PDB file of C-alpha atoms in Angstrom:
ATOM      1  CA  UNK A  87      98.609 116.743 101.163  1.00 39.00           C
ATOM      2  CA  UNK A  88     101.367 119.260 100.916  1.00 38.00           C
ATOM      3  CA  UNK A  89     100.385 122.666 101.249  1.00 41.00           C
ATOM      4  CA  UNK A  90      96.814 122.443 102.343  1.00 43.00           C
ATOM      5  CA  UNK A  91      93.956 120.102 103.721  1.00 45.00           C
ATOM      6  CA  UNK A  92      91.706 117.848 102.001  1.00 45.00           C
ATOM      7  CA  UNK A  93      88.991 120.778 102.413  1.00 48.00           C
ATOM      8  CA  UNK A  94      90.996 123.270 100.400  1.00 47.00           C
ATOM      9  CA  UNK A  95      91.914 120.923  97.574  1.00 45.00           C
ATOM     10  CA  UNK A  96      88.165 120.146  96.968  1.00 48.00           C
ATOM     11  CA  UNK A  97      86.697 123.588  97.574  1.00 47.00           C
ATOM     12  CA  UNK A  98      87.633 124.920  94.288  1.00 43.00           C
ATOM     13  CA  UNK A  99      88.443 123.943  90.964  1.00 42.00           C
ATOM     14  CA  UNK A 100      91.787 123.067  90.013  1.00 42.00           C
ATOM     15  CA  UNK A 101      93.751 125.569  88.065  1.00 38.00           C
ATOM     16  CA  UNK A 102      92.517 125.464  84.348  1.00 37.00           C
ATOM     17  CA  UNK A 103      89.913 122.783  85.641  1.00 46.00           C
ATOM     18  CA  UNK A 104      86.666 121.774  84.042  1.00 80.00           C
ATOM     19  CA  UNK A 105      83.155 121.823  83.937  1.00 85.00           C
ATOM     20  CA  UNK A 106      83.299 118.785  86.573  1.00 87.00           C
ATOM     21  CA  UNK A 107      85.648 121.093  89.045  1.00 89.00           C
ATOM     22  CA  UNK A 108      83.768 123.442  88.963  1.00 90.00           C
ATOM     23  CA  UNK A 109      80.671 121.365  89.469  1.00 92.00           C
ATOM     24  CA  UNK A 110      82.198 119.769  92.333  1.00 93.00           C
ATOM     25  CA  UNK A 111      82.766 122.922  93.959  1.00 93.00           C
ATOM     26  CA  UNK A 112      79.434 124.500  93.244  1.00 95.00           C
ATOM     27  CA  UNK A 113      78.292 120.712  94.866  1.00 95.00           C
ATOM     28  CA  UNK A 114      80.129 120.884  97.267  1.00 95.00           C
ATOM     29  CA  UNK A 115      77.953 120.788 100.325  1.00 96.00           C
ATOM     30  CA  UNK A 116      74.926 118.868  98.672  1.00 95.00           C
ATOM     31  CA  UNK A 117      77.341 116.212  98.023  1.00 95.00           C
ATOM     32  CA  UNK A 118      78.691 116.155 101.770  1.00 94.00           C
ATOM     33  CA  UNK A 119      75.256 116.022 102.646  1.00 95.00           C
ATOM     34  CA  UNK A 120      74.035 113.291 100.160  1.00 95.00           C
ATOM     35  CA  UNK A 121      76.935 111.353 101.824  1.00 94.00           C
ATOM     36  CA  UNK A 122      76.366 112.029 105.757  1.00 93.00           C
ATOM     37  CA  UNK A 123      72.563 111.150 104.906  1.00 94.00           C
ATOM     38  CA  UNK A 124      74.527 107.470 104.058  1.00 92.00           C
ATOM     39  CA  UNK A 125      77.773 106.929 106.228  1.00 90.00           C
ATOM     40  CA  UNK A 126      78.926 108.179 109.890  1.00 84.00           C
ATOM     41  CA  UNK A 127      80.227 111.862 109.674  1.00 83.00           C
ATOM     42  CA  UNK A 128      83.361 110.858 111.013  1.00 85.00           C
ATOM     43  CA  UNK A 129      84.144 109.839 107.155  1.00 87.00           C
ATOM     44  CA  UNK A 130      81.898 111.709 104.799  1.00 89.00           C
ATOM     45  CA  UNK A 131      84.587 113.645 104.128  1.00 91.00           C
ATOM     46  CA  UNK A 132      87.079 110.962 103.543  1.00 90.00           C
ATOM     47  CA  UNK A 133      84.240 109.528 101.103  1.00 92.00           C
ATOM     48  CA  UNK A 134      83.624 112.766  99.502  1.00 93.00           C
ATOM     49  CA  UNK A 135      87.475 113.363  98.839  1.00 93.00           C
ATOM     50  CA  UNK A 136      87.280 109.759  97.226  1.00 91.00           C
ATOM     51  CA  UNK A 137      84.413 111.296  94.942  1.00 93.00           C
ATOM     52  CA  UNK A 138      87.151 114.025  94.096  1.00 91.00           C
ATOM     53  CA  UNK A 139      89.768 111.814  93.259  1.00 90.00           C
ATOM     54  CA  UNK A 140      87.369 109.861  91.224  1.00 90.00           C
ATOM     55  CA  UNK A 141      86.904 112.297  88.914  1.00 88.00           C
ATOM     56  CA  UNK A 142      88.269 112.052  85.634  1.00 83.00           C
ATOM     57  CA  UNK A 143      91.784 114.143  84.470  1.00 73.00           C
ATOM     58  CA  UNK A 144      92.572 116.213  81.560  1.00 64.00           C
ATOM     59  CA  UNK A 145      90.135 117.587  78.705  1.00 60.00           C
ATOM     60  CA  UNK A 146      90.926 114.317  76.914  1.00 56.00           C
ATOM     61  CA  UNK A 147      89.551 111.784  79.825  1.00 57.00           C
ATOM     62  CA  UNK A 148      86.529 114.071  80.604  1.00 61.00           C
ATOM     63  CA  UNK A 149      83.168 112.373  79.245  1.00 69.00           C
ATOM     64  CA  UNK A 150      80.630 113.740  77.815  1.00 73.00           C
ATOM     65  CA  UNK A 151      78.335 114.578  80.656  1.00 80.00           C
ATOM     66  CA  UNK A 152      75.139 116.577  79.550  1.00 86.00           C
ATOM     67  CA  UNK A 153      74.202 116.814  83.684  1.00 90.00           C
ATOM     68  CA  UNK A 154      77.346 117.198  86.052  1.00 91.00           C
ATOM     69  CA  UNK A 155      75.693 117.362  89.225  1.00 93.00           C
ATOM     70  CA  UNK A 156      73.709 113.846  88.471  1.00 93.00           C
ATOM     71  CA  UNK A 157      77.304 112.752  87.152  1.00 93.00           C
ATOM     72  CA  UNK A 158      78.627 113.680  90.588  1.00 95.00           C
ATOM     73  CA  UNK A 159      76.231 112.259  92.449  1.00 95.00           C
ATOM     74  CA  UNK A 160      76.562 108.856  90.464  1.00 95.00           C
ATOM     75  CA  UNK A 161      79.987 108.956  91.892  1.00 94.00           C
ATOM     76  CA  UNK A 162      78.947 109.354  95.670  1.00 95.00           C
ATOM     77  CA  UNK A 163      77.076 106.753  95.208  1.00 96.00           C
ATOM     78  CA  UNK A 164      79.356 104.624  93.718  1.00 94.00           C
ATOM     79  CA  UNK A 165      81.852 105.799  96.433  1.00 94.00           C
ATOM     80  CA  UNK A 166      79.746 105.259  99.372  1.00 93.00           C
ATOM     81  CA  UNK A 167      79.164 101.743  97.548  1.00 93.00           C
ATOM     82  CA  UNK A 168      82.500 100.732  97.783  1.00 90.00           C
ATOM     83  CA  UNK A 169      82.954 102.155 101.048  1.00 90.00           C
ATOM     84  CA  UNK A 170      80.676  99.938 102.501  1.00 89.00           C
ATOM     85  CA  UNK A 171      81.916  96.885 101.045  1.00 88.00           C
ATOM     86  CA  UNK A 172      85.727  97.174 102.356  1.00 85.00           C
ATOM     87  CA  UNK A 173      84.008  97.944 105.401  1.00 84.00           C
ATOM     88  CA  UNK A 174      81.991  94.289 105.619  1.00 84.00           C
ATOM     89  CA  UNK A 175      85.362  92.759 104.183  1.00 79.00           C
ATOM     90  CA  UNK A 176      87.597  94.594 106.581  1.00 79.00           C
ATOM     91  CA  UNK A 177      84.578  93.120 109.519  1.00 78.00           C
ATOM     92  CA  UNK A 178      84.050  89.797 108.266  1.00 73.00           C
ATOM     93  CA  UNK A 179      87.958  89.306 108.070  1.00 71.00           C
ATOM     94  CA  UNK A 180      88.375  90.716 111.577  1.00 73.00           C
ATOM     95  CA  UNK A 181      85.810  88.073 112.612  1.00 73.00           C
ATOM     96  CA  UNK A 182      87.060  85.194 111.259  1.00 69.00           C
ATOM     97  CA  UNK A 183      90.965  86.370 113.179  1.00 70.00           C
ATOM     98  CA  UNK A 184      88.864  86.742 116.114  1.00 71.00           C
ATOM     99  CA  UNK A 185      87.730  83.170 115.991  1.00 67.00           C
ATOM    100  CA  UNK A 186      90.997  81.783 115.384  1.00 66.00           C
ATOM    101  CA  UNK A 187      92.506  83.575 117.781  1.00 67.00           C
ATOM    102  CA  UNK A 188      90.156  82.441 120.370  1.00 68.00           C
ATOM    103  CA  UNK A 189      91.386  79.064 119.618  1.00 64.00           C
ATOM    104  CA  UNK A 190      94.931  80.250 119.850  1.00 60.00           C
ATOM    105  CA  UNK A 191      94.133  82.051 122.947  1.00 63.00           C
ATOM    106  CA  UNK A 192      92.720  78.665 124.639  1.00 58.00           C
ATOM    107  CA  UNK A 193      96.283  77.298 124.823  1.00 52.00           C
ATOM    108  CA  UNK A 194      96.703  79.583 128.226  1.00 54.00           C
ATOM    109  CA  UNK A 195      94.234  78.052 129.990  1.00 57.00           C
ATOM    110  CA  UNK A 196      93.657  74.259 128.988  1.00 56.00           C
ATOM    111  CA  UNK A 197      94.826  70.727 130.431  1.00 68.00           C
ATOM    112  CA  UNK A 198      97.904  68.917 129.035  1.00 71.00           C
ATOM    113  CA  UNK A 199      95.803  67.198 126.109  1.00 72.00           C
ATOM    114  CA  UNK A 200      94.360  70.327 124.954  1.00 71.00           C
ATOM    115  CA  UNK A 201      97.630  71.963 125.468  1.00 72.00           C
ATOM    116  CA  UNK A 202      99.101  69.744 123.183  1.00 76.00           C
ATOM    117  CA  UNK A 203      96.605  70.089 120.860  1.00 74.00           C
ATOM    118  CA  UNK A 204      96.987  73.839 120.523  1.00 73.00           C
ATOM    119  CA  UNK A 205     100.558  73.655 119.865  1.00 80.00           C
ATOM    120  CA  UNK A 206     100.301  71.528 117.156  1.00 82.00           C
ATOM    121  CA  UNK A 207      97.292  73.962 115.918  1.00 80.00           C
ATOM    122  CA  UNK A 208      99.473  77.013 116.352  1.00 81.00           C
ATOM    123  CA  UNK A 209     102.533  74.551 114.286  1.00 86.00           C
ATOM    124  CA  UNK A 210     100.313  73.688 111.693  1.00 86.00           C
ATOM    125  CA  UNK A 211      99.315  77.976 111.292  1.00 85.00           C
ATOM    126  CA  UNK A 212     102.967  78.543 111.644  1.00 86.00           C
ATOM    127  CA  UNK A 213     103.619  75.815 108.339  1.00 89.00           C
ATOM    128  CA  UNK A 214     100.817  77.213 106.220  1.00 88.00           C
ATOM    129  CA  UNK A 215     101.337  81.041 106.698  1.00 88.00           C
ATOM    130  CA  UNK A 216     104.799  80.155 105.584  1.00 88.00           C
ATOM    131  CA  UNK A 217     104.180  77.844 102.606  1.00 90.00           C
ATOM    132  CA  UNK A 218     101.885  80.905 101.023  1.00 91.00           C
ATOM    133  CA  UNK A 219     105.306  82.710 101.013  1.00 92.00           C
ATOM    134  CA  UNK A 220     107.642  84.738 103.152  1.00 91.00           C
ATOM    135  CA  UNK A 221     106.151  88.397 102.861  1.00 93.00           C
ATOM    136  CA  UNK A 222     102.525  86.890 103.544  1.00 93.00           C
ATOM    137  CA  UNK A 223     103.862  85.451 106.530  1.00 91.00           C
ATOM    138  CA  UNK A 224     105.695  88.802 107.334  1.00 92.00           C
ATOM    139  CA  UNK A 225     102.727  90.815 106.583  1.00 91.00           C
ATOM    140  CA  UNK A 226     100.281  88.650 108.562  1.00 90.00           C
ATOM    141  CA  UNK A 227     102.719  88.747 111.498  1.00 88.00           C
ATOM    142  CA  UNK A 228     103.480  92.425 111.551  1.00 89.00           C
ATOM    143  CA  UNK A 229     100.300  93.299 111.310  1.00 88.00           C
ATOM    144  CA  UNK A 230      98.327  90.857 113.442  1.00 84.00           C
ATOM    145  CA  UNK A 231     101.024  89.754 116.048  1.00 83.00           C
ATOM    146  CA  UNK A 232     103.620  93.008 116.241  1.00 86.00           C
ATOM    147  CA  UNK A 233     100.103  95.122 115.524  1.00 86.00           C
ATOM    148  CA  UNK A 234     101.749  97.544 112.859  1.00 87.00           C
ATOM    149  CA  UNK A 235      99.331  99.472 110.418  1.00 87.00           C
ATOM    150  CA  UNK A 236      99.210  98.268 106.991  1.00 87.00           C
ATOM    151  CA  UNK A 237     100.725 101.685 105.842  1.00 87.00           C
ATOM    152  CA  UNK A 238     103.417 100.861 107.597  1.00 90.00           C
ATOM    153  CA  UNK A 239     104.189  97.429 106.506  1.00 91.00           C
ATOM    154  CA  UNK A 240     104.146  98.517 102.837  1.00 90.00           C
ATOM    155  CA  UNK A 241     106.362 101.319 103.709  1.00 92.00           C
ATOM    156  CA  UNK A 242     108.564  98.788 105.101  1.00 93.00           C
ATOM    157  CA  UNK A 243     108.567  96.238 102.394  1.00 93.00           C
ATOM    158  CA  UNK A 244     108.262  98.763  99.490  1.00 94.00           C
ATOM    159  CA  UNK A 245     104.731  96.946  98.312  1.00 92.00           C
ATOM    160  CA  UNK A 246     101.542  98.624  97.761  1.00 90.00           C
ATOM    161  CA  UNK A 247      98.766  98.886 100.678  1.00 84.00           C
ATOM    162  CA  UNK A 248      96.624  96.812  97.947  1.00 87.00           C
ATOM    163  CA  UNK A 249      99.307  94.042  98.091  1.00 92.00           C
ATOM    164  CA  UNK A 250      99.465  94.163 102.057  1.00 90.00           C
ATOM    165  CA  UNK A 251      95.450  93.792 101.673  1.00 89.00           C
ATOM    166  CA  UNK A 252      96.165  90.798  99.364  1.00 91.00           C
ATOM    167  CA  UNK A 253      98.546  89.325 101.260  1.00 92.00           C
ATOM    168  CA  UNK A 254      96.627  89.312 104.395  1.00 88.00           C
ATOM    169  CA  UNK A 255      93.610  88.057 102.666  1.00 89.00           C
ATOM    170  CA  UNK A 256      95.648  85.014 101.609  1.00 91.00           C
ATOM    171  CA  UNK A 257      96.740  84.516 105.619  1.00 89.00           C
ATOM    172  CA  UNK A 258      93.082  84.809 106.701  1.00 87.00           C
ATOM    173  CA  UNK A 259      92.229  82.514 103.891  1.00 88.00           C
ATOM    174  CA  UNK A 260      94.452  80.526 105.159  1.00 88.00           C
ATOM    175  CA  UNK A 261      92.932  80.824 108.730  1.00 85.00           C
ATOM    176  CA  UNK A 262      89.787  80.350 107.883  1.00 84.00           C
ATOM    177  CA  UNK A 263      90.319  76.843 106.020  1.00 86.00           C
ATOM    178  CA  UNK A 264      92.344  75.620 108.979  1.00 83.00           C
ATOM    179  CA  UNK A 265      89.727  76.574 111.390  1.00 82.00           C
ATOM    180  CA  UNK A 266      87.588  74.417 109.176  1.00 84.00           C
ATOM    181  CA  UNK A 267      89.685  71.522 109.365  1.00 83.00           C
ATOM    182  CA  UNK A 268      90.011  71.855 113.314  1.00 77.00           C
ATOM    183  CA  UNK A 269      86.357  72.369 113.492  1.00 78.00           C
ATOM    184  CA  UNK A 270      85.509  69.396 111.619  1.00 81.00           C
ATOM    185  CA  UNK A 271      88.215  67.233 113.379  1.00 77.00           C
ATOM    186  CA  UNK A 272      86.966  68.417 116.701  1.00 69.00           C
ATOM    187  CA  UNK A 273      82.744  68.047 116.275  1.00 67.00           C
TER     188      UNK A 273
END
């Protein structure tokens, strides 16, 4: 944010703001609160500067809201909602990379047959991530392999963080059916 923090942008109401500004910044603190009592502190305020984005622009977007501080409050909730459910995405997805790159990691340490195995496993990950496109491949390997932040990658490629979330969810996809396969081939 140019010019300021976070803080300052959601202490007061925006210049010529409305009744939901200023509600927000009379709320303030009960909302912070209402969202600690949920989530880690480390990102109530991320969640709460969510709940300030969230709210709606212009005299013309504003609904009719007879009680803005239960209207603000629906928002937390929603926010802290969402917040956990890209964080069990974000975890599951991490898990299922983990056990695929156990398998991957096996390579190092097994006998010629297994060894053999592996590479065609590793091959087979190499074919897929690139028949689901170039930039998925890119994206998966940037961010997985070279371990670059997803910020950056869609700096770098001039894409959205929602498409580098897309495109890695196609990769792990990807992952996750040819674990399947191996699994199944190997029980």
């Amino acid at each position: 944010m140019v010019g300021g923090s976070a803080a300052d942008a959601t202490d007061a109401p925006r210049q010529g703001g409305g009744v939901l500004e200023a509600a927000f910044a009379a709320n303030r603190r009960n909302l912070l609160s209402f969202i600690r009592s949920r989530l880690s502190n480390d990102i109530a305020e991320d969640v709460l500067h969510e709940v300030w984005l969230r709210l709606p622009r212009g005299d013309a977007s504003a609904p009719d809201v007879r009680s803005p501080r239960s209207y603000l409050f629906r928002i937390a909730h929603s926010a802290i909602i969402d917040h956990e459910r890209q964080r069990r995405a974000k975890s599951a997805r991490d898990t299922a990379f983990a056990d695929v790159s156990r398998i991957l990691e096996d390579c190092g340490r097994a006998d010629a047959e297994s060894t053999l195995i592996h590479r065609q496993l590793i091959a087979r990950v190499g074919t897929r991530l690139h028949a689901a496109g170039h930039r998925v491949a890119t994206v998966f390997r940037r961010h997985r392999i070279d371990g670059a932040t997803q910020r950056e990658i869609a700096d770098e490629l001039n894409v959205s963080i929602g498409t580098i979330e897309g495109d890695l969810r196609k990769a792990y996809r990807l992952l996750l059916d040819l674990k399947a396969e191996y699994d199944q081939s190997h029980s």
